[in-house]
Amino acid sequence: MSHTLLLAEDDRAIRNALERALTLEGYRVTAVADGVEALAHAHRSRPDVLVLDVMMPGIDGLQVCRVLRAEGDRTPVLMLTALVETADRIAGLDAGADDYVVKPFDVEEVFARLRALLRRAAPAPPAPAPGPVEEPRPVSPGRFVDAAGLRMDPQARRAWRGERELELTRTEFELLELLIRNAGVVLEHATIYDRIWGYDFGPGSKNLAVYVGYLRRKLDEPGAPQLIHTVRGVGYVLRAE
């Protein structure tokens, strides 16, 4: 089944070109020129994924994302931005976006990022019906994973550092879970890209560095050891030092 996609981009040339490319890729695209129209369409008929330009007149892409997240809408959001500073990308993640692409972009990269977002948003397949049991089964002690003072419940998608619960986006949670399950192991950039996004965006991409930086902001505490360490030229490792 083709996925429905809402595209909001005020540049007509980019909007038309991207709409054609996405349609040829198999998406059912609704393309609008501003944030007001984007919110109206999102409220009328929730799409499978949104592609929002950050810089739009009136209501911009960040505001659209904030409104939807405040309403409890967890539809995956891919941001299009001409802003290349790390602080600008963090602003998009702060607003609730799941990923971003920097202009000018290769349309194949847009396709790859959308596929990764849709894979992560897909519902898990139903569990097979359990066989008859004699007694109720207790909660499995293996439900939680922990390392370096962090604890996660992957089923409930909750995480804590000590007693403090962490507020994590979908991507942040998956990245942290990968690091915790491989605590003490240096994970290469390509491995993390493959496991989290399903696609290696190459050595020039700063996507992973932005997410690691944002995750550190949520994990780190004054006077406490840093948990995510950079191994320059290789990747990242989770350990308490």
JSON list of C-alpha atoms in Angstrom, two decimals, residues 3-240:
[
{"chain": "A", "resi": 3, "resn": "HIS", "atom": "CA", "xyz": [1.94, 5.89, 2.00]},
{"chain": "A", "resi": 4, "resn": "THR", "atom": "CA", "xyz": [0.23, 9.25, 2.32]},
{"chain": "A", "resi": 5, "resn": "LEU", "atom": "CA", "xyz": [2.59, 12.21, 2.65]},
{"chain": "A", "resi": 6, "resn": "LEU", "atom": "CA", "xyz": [1.95, 15.86, 3.46]},
{"chain": "A", "resi": 7, "resn": "LEU", "atom": "CA", "xyz": [4.54, 18.23, 1.97]},
{"chain": "A", "resi": 8, "resn": "ALA", "atom": "CA", "xyz": [4.73, 21.86, 3.10]},
{"chain": "A", "resi": 9, "resn": "GLU", "atom": "CA", "xyz": [7.21, 24.01, 1.15]},
{"chain": "A", "resi": 10, "resn": "ASP", "atom": "CA", "xyz": [6.77, 27.67, 0.21]},
{"chain": "A", "resi": 11, "resn": "ASP", "atom": "CA", "xyz": [9.28, 27.61, -2.67]},
{"chain": "A", "resi": 12, "resn": "ARG", "atom": "CA", "xyz": [7.13, 26.66, -5.66]},
{"chain": "A", "resi": 13, "resn": "ALA", "atom": "CA", "xyz": [9.96, 25.17, -7.71]},
{"chain": "A", "resi": 14, "resn": "ILE", "atom": "CA", "xyz": [11.15, 22.93, -4.87]},
{"chain": "A", "resi": 15, "resn": "ARG", "atom": "CA", "xyz": [7.59, 22.01, -3.93]},
{"chain": "A", "resi": 16, "resn": "ASN", "atom": "CA", "xyz": [6.63, 21.00, -7.47]},
{"chain": "A", "resi": 17, "resn": "ALA", "atom": "CA", "xyz": [9.85, 19.09, -8.10]},
{"chain": "A", "resi": 18, "resn": "LEU", "atom": "CA", "xyz": [9.66, 17.22, -4.81]},
{"chain": "A", "resi": 19, "resn": "GLU", "atom": "CA", "xyz": [5.97, 16.48, -5.26]},
{"chain": "A", "resi": 20, "resn": "ARG", "atom": "CA", "xyz": [6.67, 14.91, -8.67]},
{"chain": "A", "resi": 21, "resn": "ALA", "atom": "CA", "xyz": [9.61, 12.89, -7.37]},
{"chain": "A", "resi": 22, "resn": "LEU", "atom": "CA", "xyz": [7.69, 11.60, -4.34]},
{"chain": "A", "resi": 23, "resn": "THR", "atom": "CA", "xyz": [4.68, 10.70, -6.48]},
{"chain": "A", "resi": 24, "resn": "LEU", "atom": "CA", "xyz": [6.90, 8.74, -8.86]},
{"chain": "A", "resi": 25, "resn": "GLU", "atom": "CA", "xyz": [8.37, 6.99, -5.82]},
{"chain": "A", "resi": 26, "resn": "GLY", "atom": "CA", "xyz": [4.86, 5.78, -4.94]},
{"chain": "A", "resi": 27, "resn": "TYR", "atom": "CA", "xyz": [3.70, 8.25, -2.28]},
{"chain": "A", "resi": 28, "resn": "ARG", "atom": "CA", "xyz": [0.25, 9.81, -2.34]},
{"chain": "A", "resi": 29, "resn": "VAL", "atom": "CA", "xyz": [1.29, 13.44, -1.90]},
{"chain": "A", "resi": 30, "resn": "THR", "atom": "CA", "xyz": [-0.63, 16.47, -0.71]},
{"chain": "A", "resi": 31, "resn": "ALA", "atom": "CA", "xyz": [1.52, 19.55, -1.31]},
{"chain": "A", "resi": 32, "resn": "VAL", "atom": "CA", "xyz": [0.82, 22.91, 0.37]},
{"chain": "A", "resi": 33, "resn": "ALA", "atom": "CA", "xyz": [2.63, 26.24, 0.44]},
{"chain": "A", "resi": 34, "resn": "ASP", "atom": "CA", "xyz": [2.55, 27.24, 4.12]},
{"chain": "A", "resi": 35, "resn": "GLY", "atom": "CA", "xyz": [2.14, 26.09, 7.70]},
{"chain": "A", "resi": 36, "resn": "VAL", "atom": "CA", "xyz": [-1.49, 27.16, 8.00]},
{"chain": "A", "resi": 37, "resn": "GLU", "atom": "CA", "xyz": [-2.50, 24.85, 5.15]},
{"chain": "A", "resi": 38, "resn": "ALA", "atom": "CA", "xyz": [-0.28, 22.11, 6.54]},
{"chain": "A", "resi": 39, "resn": "LEU", "atom": "CA", "xyz": [-2.03, 22.16, 9.92]},
{"chain": "A", "resi": 40, "resn": "ALA", "atom": "CA", "xyz": [-5.45, 22.25, 8.28]},
{"chain": "A", "resi": 41, "resn": "HIS", "atom": "CA", "xyz": [-4.69, 19.19, 6.14]},
{"chain": "A", "resi": 42, "resn": "ALA", "atom": "CA", "xyz": [-3.03, 17.33, 9.03]},
{"chain": "A", "resi": 43, "resn": "HIS", "atom": "CA", "xyz": [-6.14, 17.88, 11.16]},
{"chain": "A", "resi": 44, "resn": "ARG", "atom": "CA", "xyz": [-8.54, 16.77, 8.42]},
{"chain": "A", "resi": 45, "resn": "SER", "atom": "CA", "xyz": [-6.73, 13.63, 7.39]},
{"chain": "A", "resi": 46, "resn": "ARG", "atom": "CA", "xyz": [-3.66, 12.46, 9.24]},
{"chain": "A", "resi": 47, "resn": "PRO", "atom": "CA", "xyz": [-0.90, 11.49, 6.75]},
{"chain": "A", "resi": 48, "resn": "ASP", "atom": "CA", "xyz": [1.58, 8.67, 7.28]},
{"chain": "A", "resi": 49, "resn": "VAL", "atom": "CA", "xyz": [4.50, 11.11, 7.23]},
{"chain": "A", "resi": 50, "resn": "LEU", "atom": "CA", "xyz": [5.08, 14.88, 6.99]},
{"chain": "A", "resi": 51, "resn": "VAL", "atom": "CA", "xyz": [7.82, 16.76, 5.15]},
{"chain": "A", "resi": 52, "resn": "LEU", "atom": "CA", "xyz": [8.01, 20.33, 6.43]},
{"chain": "A", "resi": 53, "resn": "ASP", "atom": "CA", "xyz": [10.16, 23.23, 5.29]},
{"chain": "A", "resi": 54, "resn": "VAL", "atom": "CA", "xyz": [11.55, 25.06, 8.30]},
{"chain": "A", "resi": 55, "resn": "MET", "atom": "CA", "xyz": [11.47, 28.56, 6.81]},
{"chain": "A", "resi": 56, "resn": "MET", "atom": "CA", "xyz": [7.93, 29.42, 5.71]},
{"chain": "A", "resi": 57, "resn": "PRO", "atom": "CA", "xyz": [6.05, 32.71, 6.06]},
{"chain": "A", "resi": 58, "resn": "GLY", "atom": "CA", "xyz": [3.51, 32.96, 8.86]},
{"chain": "A", "resi": 59, "resn": "ILE", "atom": "CA", "xyz": [3.50, 29.59, 10.61]},
{"chain": "A", "resi": 60, "resn": "ASP", "atom": "CA", "xyz": [6.81, 27.91, 9.87]},
{"chain": "A", "resi": 61, "resn": "GLY", "atom": "CA", "xyz": [7.68, 24.21, 9.94]},
{"chain": "A", "resi": 62, "resn": "LEU", "atom": "CA", "xyz": [8.90, 24.31, 13.55]},
{"chain": "A", "resi": 63, "resn": "GLN", "atom": "CA", "xyz": [5.61, 25.80, 14.72]},
{"chain": "A", "resi": 64, "resn": "VAL", "atom": "CA", "xyz": [3.62, 23.20, 12.78]},
{"chain": "A", "resi": 65, "resn": "CYS", "atom": "CA", "xyz": [5.62, 20.46, 14.42]},
{"chain": "A", "resi": 66, "resn": "ARG", "atom": "CA", "xyz": [5.22, 21.94, 17.90]},
{"chain": "A", "resi": 67, "resn": "VAL", "atom": "CA", "xyz": [1.44, 22.23, 17.49]},
{"chain": "A", "resi": 68, "resn": "LEU", "atom": "CA", "xyz": [1.08, 18.64, 16.31]},
{"chain": "A", "resi": 69, "resn": "ARG", "atom": "CA", "xyz": [3.27, 17.27, 19.11]},
{"chain": "A", "resi": 70, "resn": "ALA", "atom": "CA", "xyz": [1.36, 19.31, 21.71]},
{"chain": "A", "resi": 71, "resn": "GLU", "atom": "CA", "xyz": [-1.83, 17.69, 20.41]},
{"chain": "A", "resi": 72, "resn": "GLY", "atom": "CA", "xyz": [-0.31, 14.23, 20.86]},
{"chain": "A", "resi": 73, "resn": "ASP", "atom": "CA", "xyz": [0.20, 13.63, 17.14]},
{"chain": "A", "resi": 74, "resn": "ARG", "atom": "CA", "xyz": [3.26, 11.37, 16.75]},
{"chain": "A", "resi": 75, "resn": "THR", "atom": "CA", "xyz": [3.26, 11.23, 12.94]},
{"chain": "A", "resi": 76, "resn": "PRO", "atom": "CA", "xyz": [6.88, 11.08, 11.71]},
{"chain": "A", "resi": 77, "resn": "VAL", "atom": "CA", "xyz": [8.21, 14.50, 10.63]},
{"chain": "A", "resi": 78, "resn": "LEU", "atom": "CA", "xyz": [11.10, 15.12, 8.24]},
{"chain": "A", "resi": 79, "resn": "MET", "atom": "CA", "xyz": [12.33, 18.73, 8.20]},
{"chain": "A", "resi": 80, "resn": "LEU", "atom": "CA", "xyz": [13.77, 20.47, 5.14]},
{"chain": "A", "resi": 81, "resn": "THR", "atom": "CA", "xyz": [16.15, 23.24, 6.14]},
{"chain": "A", "resi": 82, "resn": "ALA", "atom": "CA", "xyz": [18.67, 25.60, 4.60]},
{"chain": "A", "resi": 83, "resn": "LEU", "atom": "CA", "xyz": [20.08, 26.23, 8.09]},
{"chain": "A", "resi": 84, "resn": "VAL", "atom": "CA", "xyz": [23.31, 24.35, 8.65]},
{"chain": "A", "resi": 85, "resn": "GLU", "atom": "CA", "xyz": [24.30, 25.38, 12.18]},
{"chain": "A", "resi": 86, "resn": "THR", "atom": "CA", "xyz": [24.03, 22.70, 14.84]},
{"chain": "A", "resi": 87, "resn": "ALA", "atom": "CA", "xyz": [21.88, 24.97, 17.03]},
{"chain": "A", "resi": 88, "resn": "ASP", "atom": "CA", "xyz": [19.36, 25.31, 14.19]},
{"chain": "A", "resi": 89, "resn": "ARG", "atom": "CA", "xyz": [19.13, 21.55, 13.75]},
{"chain": "A", "resi": 90, "resn": "ILE", "atom": "CA", "xyz": [18.72, 21.10, 17.51]},
{"chain": "A", "resi": 91, "resn": "ALA", "atom": "CA", "xyz": [15.83, 23.59, 17.38]},
{"chain": "A", "resi": 92, "resn": "GLY", "atom": "CA", "xyz": [14.09, 21.29, 14.91]},
{"chain": "A", "resi": 93, "resn": "LEU", "atom": "CA", "xyz": [14.63, 18.25, 17.13]},
{"chain": "A", "resi": 94, "resn": "ASP", "atom": "CA", "xyz": [13.44, 20.27, 20.12]},
{"chain": "A", "resi": 95, "resn": "ALA", "atom": "CA", "xyz": [10.23, 21.03, 18.24]},
{"chain": "A", "resi": 96, "resn": "GLY", "atom": "CA", "xyz": [9.60, 17.30, 17.89]},
{"chain": "A", "resi": 97, "resn": "ALA", "atom": "CA", "xyz": [10.96, 16.55, 14.42]},
{"chain": "A", "resi": 98, "resn": "ASP", "atom": "CA", "xyz": [12.28, 13.05, 13.83]},
{"chain": "A", "resi": 99, "resn": "ASP", "atom": "CA", "xyz": [14.90, 13.85, 11.19]},
{"chain": "A", "resi": 100, "resn": "TYR", "atom": "CA", "xyz": [16.05, 16.60, 8.85]},
{"chain": "A", "resi": 101, "resn": "VAL", "atom": "CA", "xyz": [17.61, 17.12, 5.42]},
{"chain": "A", "resi": 102, "resn": "VAL", "atom": "CA", "xyz": [19.77, 20.15, 4.62]},
{"chain": "A", "resi": 103, "resn": "LYS", "atom": "CA", "xyz": [19.18, 22.03, 1.36]},
{"chain": "A", "resi": 104, "resn": "PRO", "atom": "CA", "xyz": [20.34, 21.56, -1.31]},
{"chain": "A", "resi": 105, "resn": "PHE", "atom": "CA", "xyz": [19.59, 17.87, -0.97]},
{"chain": "A", "resi": 106, "resn": "ASP", "atom": "CA", "xyz": [19.75, 14.76, -3.10]},
{"chain": "A", "resi": 107, "resn": "VAL", "atom": "CA", "xyz": [16.22, 13.42, -3.57]},
{"chain": "A", "resi": 108, "resn": "GLU", "atom": "CA", "xyz": [17.54, 9.89, -2.99]},
{"chain": "A", "resi": 109, "resn": "GLU", "atom": "CA", "xyz": [18.55, 10.95, 0.51]},
{"chain": "A", "resi": 110, "resn": "VAL", "atom": "CA", "xyz": [15.02, 12.23, 1.13]},
{"chain": "A", "resi": 111, "resn": "PHE", "atom": "CA", "xyz": [13.65, 8.87, -0.01]},
{"chain": "A", "resi": 112, "resn": "ALA", "atom": "CA", "xyz": [16.06, 6.98, 2.27]},
{"chain": "A", "resi": 113, "resn": "ARG", "atom": "CA", "xyz": [15.21, 9.06, 5.32]},
{"chain": "A", "resi": 114, "resn": "LEU", "atom": "CA", "xyz": [11.48, 8.69, 4.68]},
{"chain": "A", "resi": 115, "resn": "ARG", "atom": "CA", "xyz": [11.82, 4.91, 4.37]},
{"chain": "A", "resi": 116, "resn": "ALA", "atom": "CA", "xyz": [13.68, 4.81, 7.68]},
{"chain": "A", "resi": 117, "resn": "LEU", "atom": "CA", "xyz": [11.06, 6.96, 9.44]},
{"chain": "A", "resi": 118, "resn": "LEU", "atom": "CA", "xyz": [8.20, 4.85, 8.13]},
{"chain": "A", "resi": 119, "resn": "ARG", "atom": "CA", "xyz": [9.94, 1.60, 9.15]},
{"chain": "A", "resi": 120, "resn": "ARG", "atom": "CA", "xyz": [10.35, 2.85, 12.70]},
{"chain": "A", "resi": 121, "resn": "ALA", "atom": "CA", "xyz": [6.75, 4.11, 12.84]},
{"chain": "A", "resi": 122, "resn": "ALA", "atom": "CA", "xyz": [5.27, 0.85, 11.54]},
{"chain": "A", "resi": 123, "resn": "PRO", "atom": "CA", "xyz": [3.29, -1.08, 14.17]},
{"chain": "A", "resi": 124, "resn": "ALA", "atom": "CA", "xyz": [4.90, -4.23, 15.44]},
{"chain": "A", "resi": 125, "resn": "PRO", "atom": "CA", "xyz": [3.41, -7.45, 14.04]},
{"chain": "A", "resi": 126, "resn": "PRO", "atom": "CA", "xyz": [0.85, -9.04, 16.35]},
{"chain": "A", "resi": 127, "resn": "ALA", "atom": "CA", "xyz": [2.28, -11.55, 18.76]},
{"chain": "A", "resi": 128, "resn": "PRO", "atom": "CA", "xyz": [1.22, -15.16, 18.22]},
{"chain": "A", "resi": 129, "resn": "ALA", "atom": "CA", "xyz": [-1.59, -16.34, 20.44]},
{"chain": "A", "resi": 130, "resn": "PRO", "atom": "CA", "xyz": [-0.14, -17.92, 23.57]},
{"chain": "A", "resi": 131, "resn": "GLY", "atom": "CA", "xyz": [-0.80, -21.54, 24.30]},
{"chain": "A", "resi": 132, "resn": "PRO", "atom": "CA", "xyz": [-2.77, -22.64, 27.36]},
{"chain": "A", "resi": 133, "resn": "VAL", "atom": "CA", "xyz": [-1.01, -22.04, 30.67]},
{"chain": "A", "resi": 134, "resn": "GLU", "atom": "CA", "xyz": [-1.66, -23.35, 34.13]},
{"chain": "A", "resi": 135, "resn": "GLU", "atom": "CA", "xyz": [-0.87, -20.13, 36.03]},
{"chain": "A", "resi": 136, "resn": "PRO", "atom": "CA", "xyz": [-0.40, -16.43, 35.27]},
{"chain": "A", "resi": 137, "resn": "ARG", "atom": "CA", "xyz": [3.17, -15.74, 34.24]},
{"chain": "A", "resi": 138, "resn": "PRO", "atom": "CA", "xyz": [5.16, -13.10, 36.17]},
{"chain": "A", "resi": 139, "resn": "VAL", "atom": "CA", "xyz": [6.75, -10.13, 34.43]},
{"chain": "A", "resi": 140, "resn": "SER", "atom": "CA", "xyz": [10.02, -11.27, 32.91]},
{"chain": "A", "resi": 141, "resn": "PRO", "atom": "CA", "xyz": [13.08, -9.94, 34.75]},
{"chain": "A", "resi": 142, "resn": "GLY", "atom": "CA", "xyz": [14.66, -9.41, 31.33]},
{"chain": "A", "resi": 143, "resn": "ARG", "atom": "CA", "xyz": [12.14, -6.72, 30.45]},
{"chain": "A", "resi": 144, "resn": "PHE", "atom": "CA", "xyz": [14.53, -3.96, 31.55]},
{"chain": "A", "resi": 145, "resn": "VAL", "atom": "CA", "xyz": [17.98, -3.19, 30.19]},
{"chain": "A", "resi": 146, "resn": "ASP", "atom": "CA", "xyz": [20.50, -1.18, 32.16]},
{"chain": "A", "resi": 147, "resn": "ALA", "atom": "CA", "xyz": [24.08, 0.04, 32.02]},
{"chain": "A", "resi": 148, "resn": "ALA", "atom": "CA", "xyz": [26.19, 2.92, 33.38]},
{"chain": "A", "resi": 149, "resn": "GLY", "atom": "CA", "xyz": [23.46, 4.09, 35.74]},
{"chain": "A", "resi": 150, "resn": "LEU", "atom": "CA", "xyz": [20.80, 4.10, 33.00]},
{"chain": "A", "resi": 151, "resn": "ARG", "atom": "CA", "xyz": [17.71, 1.91, 32.95]},
{"chain": "A", "resi": 152, "resn": "MET", "atom": "CA", "xyz": [15.25, 1.33, 30.11]},
{"chain": "A", "resi": 153, "resn": "ASP", "atom": "CA", "xyz": [11.94, -0.39, 29.62]},
{"chain": "A", "resi": 154, "resn": "PRO", "atom": "CA", "xyz": [11.86, -1.01, 25.83]},
{"chain": "A", "resi": 155, "resn": "GLN", "atom": "CA", "xyz": [8.27, -2.28, 25.93]},
{"chain": "A", "resi": 156, "resn": "ALA", "atom": "CA", "xyz": [6.94, 0.87, 27.60]},
{"chain": "A", "resi": 157, "resn": "ARG", "atom": "CA", "xyz": [9.56, 3.06, 25.85]},
{"chain": "A", "resi": 158, "resn": "ARG", "atom": "CA", "xyz": [10.65, 4.68, 29.13]},
{"chain": "A", "resi": 159, "resn": "ALA", "atom": "CA", "xyz": [14.16, 5.44, 30.34]},
{"chain": "A", "resi": 160, "resn": "TRP", "atom": "CA", "xyz": [15.75, 6.75, 33.53]},
{"chain": "A", "resi": 161, "resn": "ARG", "atom": "CA", "xyz": [19.10, 8.03, 34.74]},
{"chain": "A", "resi": 162, "resn": "GLY", "atom": "CA", "xyz": [19.01, 7.13, 38.40]},
{"chain": "A", "resi": 163, "resn": "GLU", "atom": "CA", "xyz": [15.58, 8.22, 39.59]},
{"chain": "A", "resi": 164, "resn": "ARG", "atom": "CA", "xyz": [15.15, 10.87, 36.89]},
{"chain": "A", "resi": 165, "resn": "GLU", "atom": "CA", "xyz": [12.96, 9.85, 33.96]},
{"chain": "A", "resi": 166, "resn": "LEU", "atom": "CA", "xyz": [14.20, 11.01, 30.56]},
{"chain": "A", "resi": 167, "resn": "GLU", "atom": "CA", "xyz": [11.94, 12.63, 27.97]},
{"chain": "A", "resi": 168, "resn": "LEU", "atom": "CA", "xyz": [13.17, 11.15, 24.69]},
{"chain": "A", "resi": 169, "resn": "THR", "atom": "CA", "xyz": [12.01, 11.32, 21.09]},
{"chain": "A", "resi": 170, "resn": "ARG", "atom": "CA", "xyz": [11.65, 8.10, 19.11]},
{"chain": "A", "resi": 171, "resn": "THR", "atom": "CA", "xyz": [15.08, 8.43, 17.52]},
{"chain": "A", "resi": 172, "resn": "GLU", "atom": "CA", "xyz": [16.76, 9.37, 20.79]},
{"chain": "A", "resi": 173, "resn": "PHE", "atom": "CA", "xyz": [15.23, 6.38, 22.54]},
{"chain": "A", "resi": 174, "resn": "GLU", "atom": "CA", "xyz": [16.38, 3.97, 19.83]},
{"chain": "A", "resi": 175, "resn": "LEU", "atom": "CA", "xyz": [19.88, 5.45, 19.83]},
{"chain": "A", "resi": 176, "resn": "LEU", "atom": "CA", "xyz": [20.15, 5.21, 23.61]},
{"chain": "A", "resi": 177, "resn": "GLU", "atom": "CA", "xyz": [18.84, 1.64, 23.61]},
{"chain": "A", "resi": 178, "resn": "LEU", "atom": "CA", "xyz": [21.46, 0.65, 21.04]},
{"chain": "A", "resi": 179, "resn": "LEU", "atom": "CA", "xyz": [24.21, 2.20, 23.17]},
{"chain": "A", "resi": 180, "resn": "ILE", "atom": "CA", "xyz": [22.97, 0.59, 26.39]},
{"chain": "A", "resi": 181, "resn": "ARG", "atom": "CA", "xyz": [22.70, -2.87, 24.84]},
{"chain": "A", "resi": 182, "resn": "ASN", "atom": "CA", "xyz": [26.30, -2.45, 23.64]},
{"chain": "A", "resi": 183, "resn": "ALA", "atom": "CA", "xyz": [27.69, -0.68, 26.73]},
{"chain": "A", "resi": 184, "resn": "GLY", "atom": "CA", "xyz": [31.49, -0.64, 26.69]},
{"chain": "A", "resi": 185, "resn": "VAL", "atom": "CA", "xyz": [31.61, -1.48, 22.97]},
{"chain": "A", "resi": 186, "resn": "VAL", "atom": "CA", "xyz": [32.72, 1.20, 20.51]},
{"chain": "A", "resi": 187, "resn": "LEU", "atom": "CA", "xyz": [30.04, 1.37, 17.82]},
{"chain": "A", "resi": 188, "resn": "GLU", "atom": "CA", "xyz": [31.21, 2.68, 14.47]},
{"chain": "A", "resi": 189, "resn": "HIS", "atom": "CA", "xyz": [29.33, 5.48, 12.73]},
{"chain": "A", "resi": 190, "resn": "ALA", "atom": "CA", "xyz": [28.25, 3.20, 9.88]},
{"chain": "A", "resi": 191, "resn": "THR", "atom": "CA", "xyz": [26.91, 0.59, 12.32]},
{"chain": "A", "resi": 192, "resn": "ILE", "atom": "CA", "xyz": [24.81, 3.16, 14.17]},
{"chain": "A", "resi": 193, "resn": "TYR", "atom": "CA", "xyz": [23.47, 4.67, 10.95]},
{"chain": "A", "resi": 194, "resn": "ASP", "atom": "CA", "xyz": [22.49, 1.22, 9.71]},
{"chain": "A", "resi": 195, "resn": "ARG", "atom": "CA", "xyz": [20.79, 0.19, 12.96]},
{"chain": "A", "resi": 196, "resn": "ILE", "atom": "CA", "xyz": [18.94, 3.46, 13.61]},
{"chain": "A", "resi": 197, "resn": "TRP", "atom": "CA", "xyz": [18.25, 4.89, 10.15]},
{"chain": "A", "resi": 198, "resn": "GLY", "atom": "CA", "xyz": [18.77, 1.84, 7.95]},
{"chain": "A", "resi": 199, "resn": "TYR", "atom": "CA", "xyz": [21.05, 3.88, 5.71]},
{"chain": "A", "resi": 200, "resn": "ASP", "atom": "CA", "xyz": [24.62, 5.22, 5.94]},
{"chain": "A", "resi": 201, "resn": "PHE", "atom": "CA", "xyz": [24.54, 8.89, 4.93]},
{"chain": "A", "resi": 202, "resn": "GLY", "atom": "CA", "xyz": [28.30, 9.01, 4.42]},
{"chain": "A", "resi": 203, "resn": "PRO", "atom": "CA", "xyz": [31.22, 10.72, 6.16]},
{"chain": "A", "resi": 204, "resn": "GLY", "atom": "CA", "xyz": [29.94, 14.22, 5.40]},
{"chain": "A", "resi": 205, "resn": "SER", "atom": "CA", "xyz": [26.69, 13.77, 7.33]},
{"chain": "A", "resi": 206, "resn": "LYS", "atom": "CA", "xyz": [26.40, 15.40, 10.75]},
{"chain": "A", "resi": 207, "resn": "ASN", "atom": "CA", "xyz": [23.04, 13.80, 11.51]},
{"chain": "A", "resi": 208, "resn": "LEU", "atom": "CA", "xyz": [24.42, 11.34, 14.05]},
{"chain": "A", "resi": 209, "resn": "ALA", "atom": "CA", "xyz": [26.58, 13.95, 15.79]},
{"chain": "A", "resi": 210, "resn": "VAL", "atom": "CA", "xyz": [23.54, 16.20, 16.23]},
{"chain": "A", "resi": 211, "resn": "TYR", "atom": "CA", "xyz": [21.48, 13.40, 17.80]},
{"chain": "A", "resi": 212, "resn": "VAL", "atom": "CA", "xyz": [24.33, 12.35, 20.09]},
{"chain": "A", "resi": 213, "resn": "GLY", "atom": "CA", "xyz": [24.78, 15.96, 21.21]},
{"chain": "A", "resi": 214, "resn": "TYR", "atom": "CA", "xyz": [21.08, 16.31, 21.87]},
{"chain": "A", "resi": 215, "resn": "LEU", "atom": "CA", "xyz": [20.97, 13.02, 23.79]},
{"chain": "A", "resi": 216, "resn": "ARG", "atom": "CA", "xyz": [23.93, 14.12, 25.91]},
{"chain": "A", "resi": 217, "resn": "ARG", "atom": "CA", "xyz": [22.05, 17.26, 26.90]},
{"chain": "A", "resi": 218, "resn": "LYS", "atom": "CA", "xyz": [19.27, 15.11, 28.30]},
{"chain": "A", "resi": 219, "resn": "LEU", "atom": "CA", "xyz": [21.54, 12.56, 29.98]},
{"chain": "A", "resi": 220, "resn": "ASP", "atom": "CA", "xyz": [24.29, 14.67, 31.53]},
{"chain": "A", "resi": 221, "resn": "GLU", "atom": "CA", "xyz": [24.01, 15.97, 35.08]},
{"chain": "A", "resi": 222, "resn": "PRO", "atom": "CA", "xyz": [26.20, 18.48, 36.97]},
{"chain": "A", "resi": 223, "resn": "GLY", "atom": "CA", "xyz": [28.97, 16.69, 38.82]},
{"chain": "A", "resi": 224, "resn": "ALA", "atom": "CA", "xyz": [28.10, 13.32, 37.27]},
{"chain": "A", "resi": 225, "resn": "PRO", "atom": "CA", "xyz": [30.32, 11.52, 34.74]},
{"chain": "A", "resi": 226, "resn": "GLN", "atom": "CA", "xyz": [29.56, 11.87, 31.05]},
{"chain": "A", "resi": 227, "resn": "LEU", "atom": "CA", "xyz": [28.11, 8.64, 29.68]},
{"chain": "A", "resi": 228, "resn": "ILE", "atom": "CA", "xyz": [28.41, 8.88, 25.88]},
{"chain": "A", "resi": 229, "resn": "HIS", "atom": "CA", "xyz": [32.00, 9.17, 24.72]},
{"chain": "A", "resi": 230, "resn": "THR", "atom": "CA", "xyz": [33.33, 10.05, 21.27]},
{"chain": "A", "resi": 231, "resn": "VAL", "atom": "CA", "xyz": [36.03, 7.82, 19.82]},
{"chain": "A", "resi": 232, "resn": "ARG", "atom": "CA", "xyz": [37.40, 10.21, 17.23]},
{"chain": "A", "resi": 233, "resn": "GLY", "atom": "CA", "xyz": [37.28, 8.90, 13.70]},
{"chain": "A", "resi": 234, "resn": "VAL", "atom": "CA", "xyz": [35.50, 5.71, 14.78]},
{"chain": "A", "resi": 235, "resn": "GLY", "atom": "CA", "xyz": [32.19, 6.20, 16.60]},
{"chain": "A", "resi": 236, "resn": "TYR", "atom": "CA", "xyz": [30.66, 6.31, 20.09]},
{"chain": "A", "resi": 237, "resn": "VAL", "atom": "CA", "xyz": [30.65, 4.23, 23.25]},
{"chain": "A", "resi": 238, "resn": "LEU", "atom": "CA", "xyz": [28.51, 4.25, 26.40]},
{"chain": "A", "resi": 239, "resn": "ARG", "atom": "CA", "xyz": [30.43, 3.92, 29.65]},
{"chain": "A", "resi": 240, "resn": "ALA", "atom": "CA", "xyz": [30.61, 5.63, 33.04]}
]
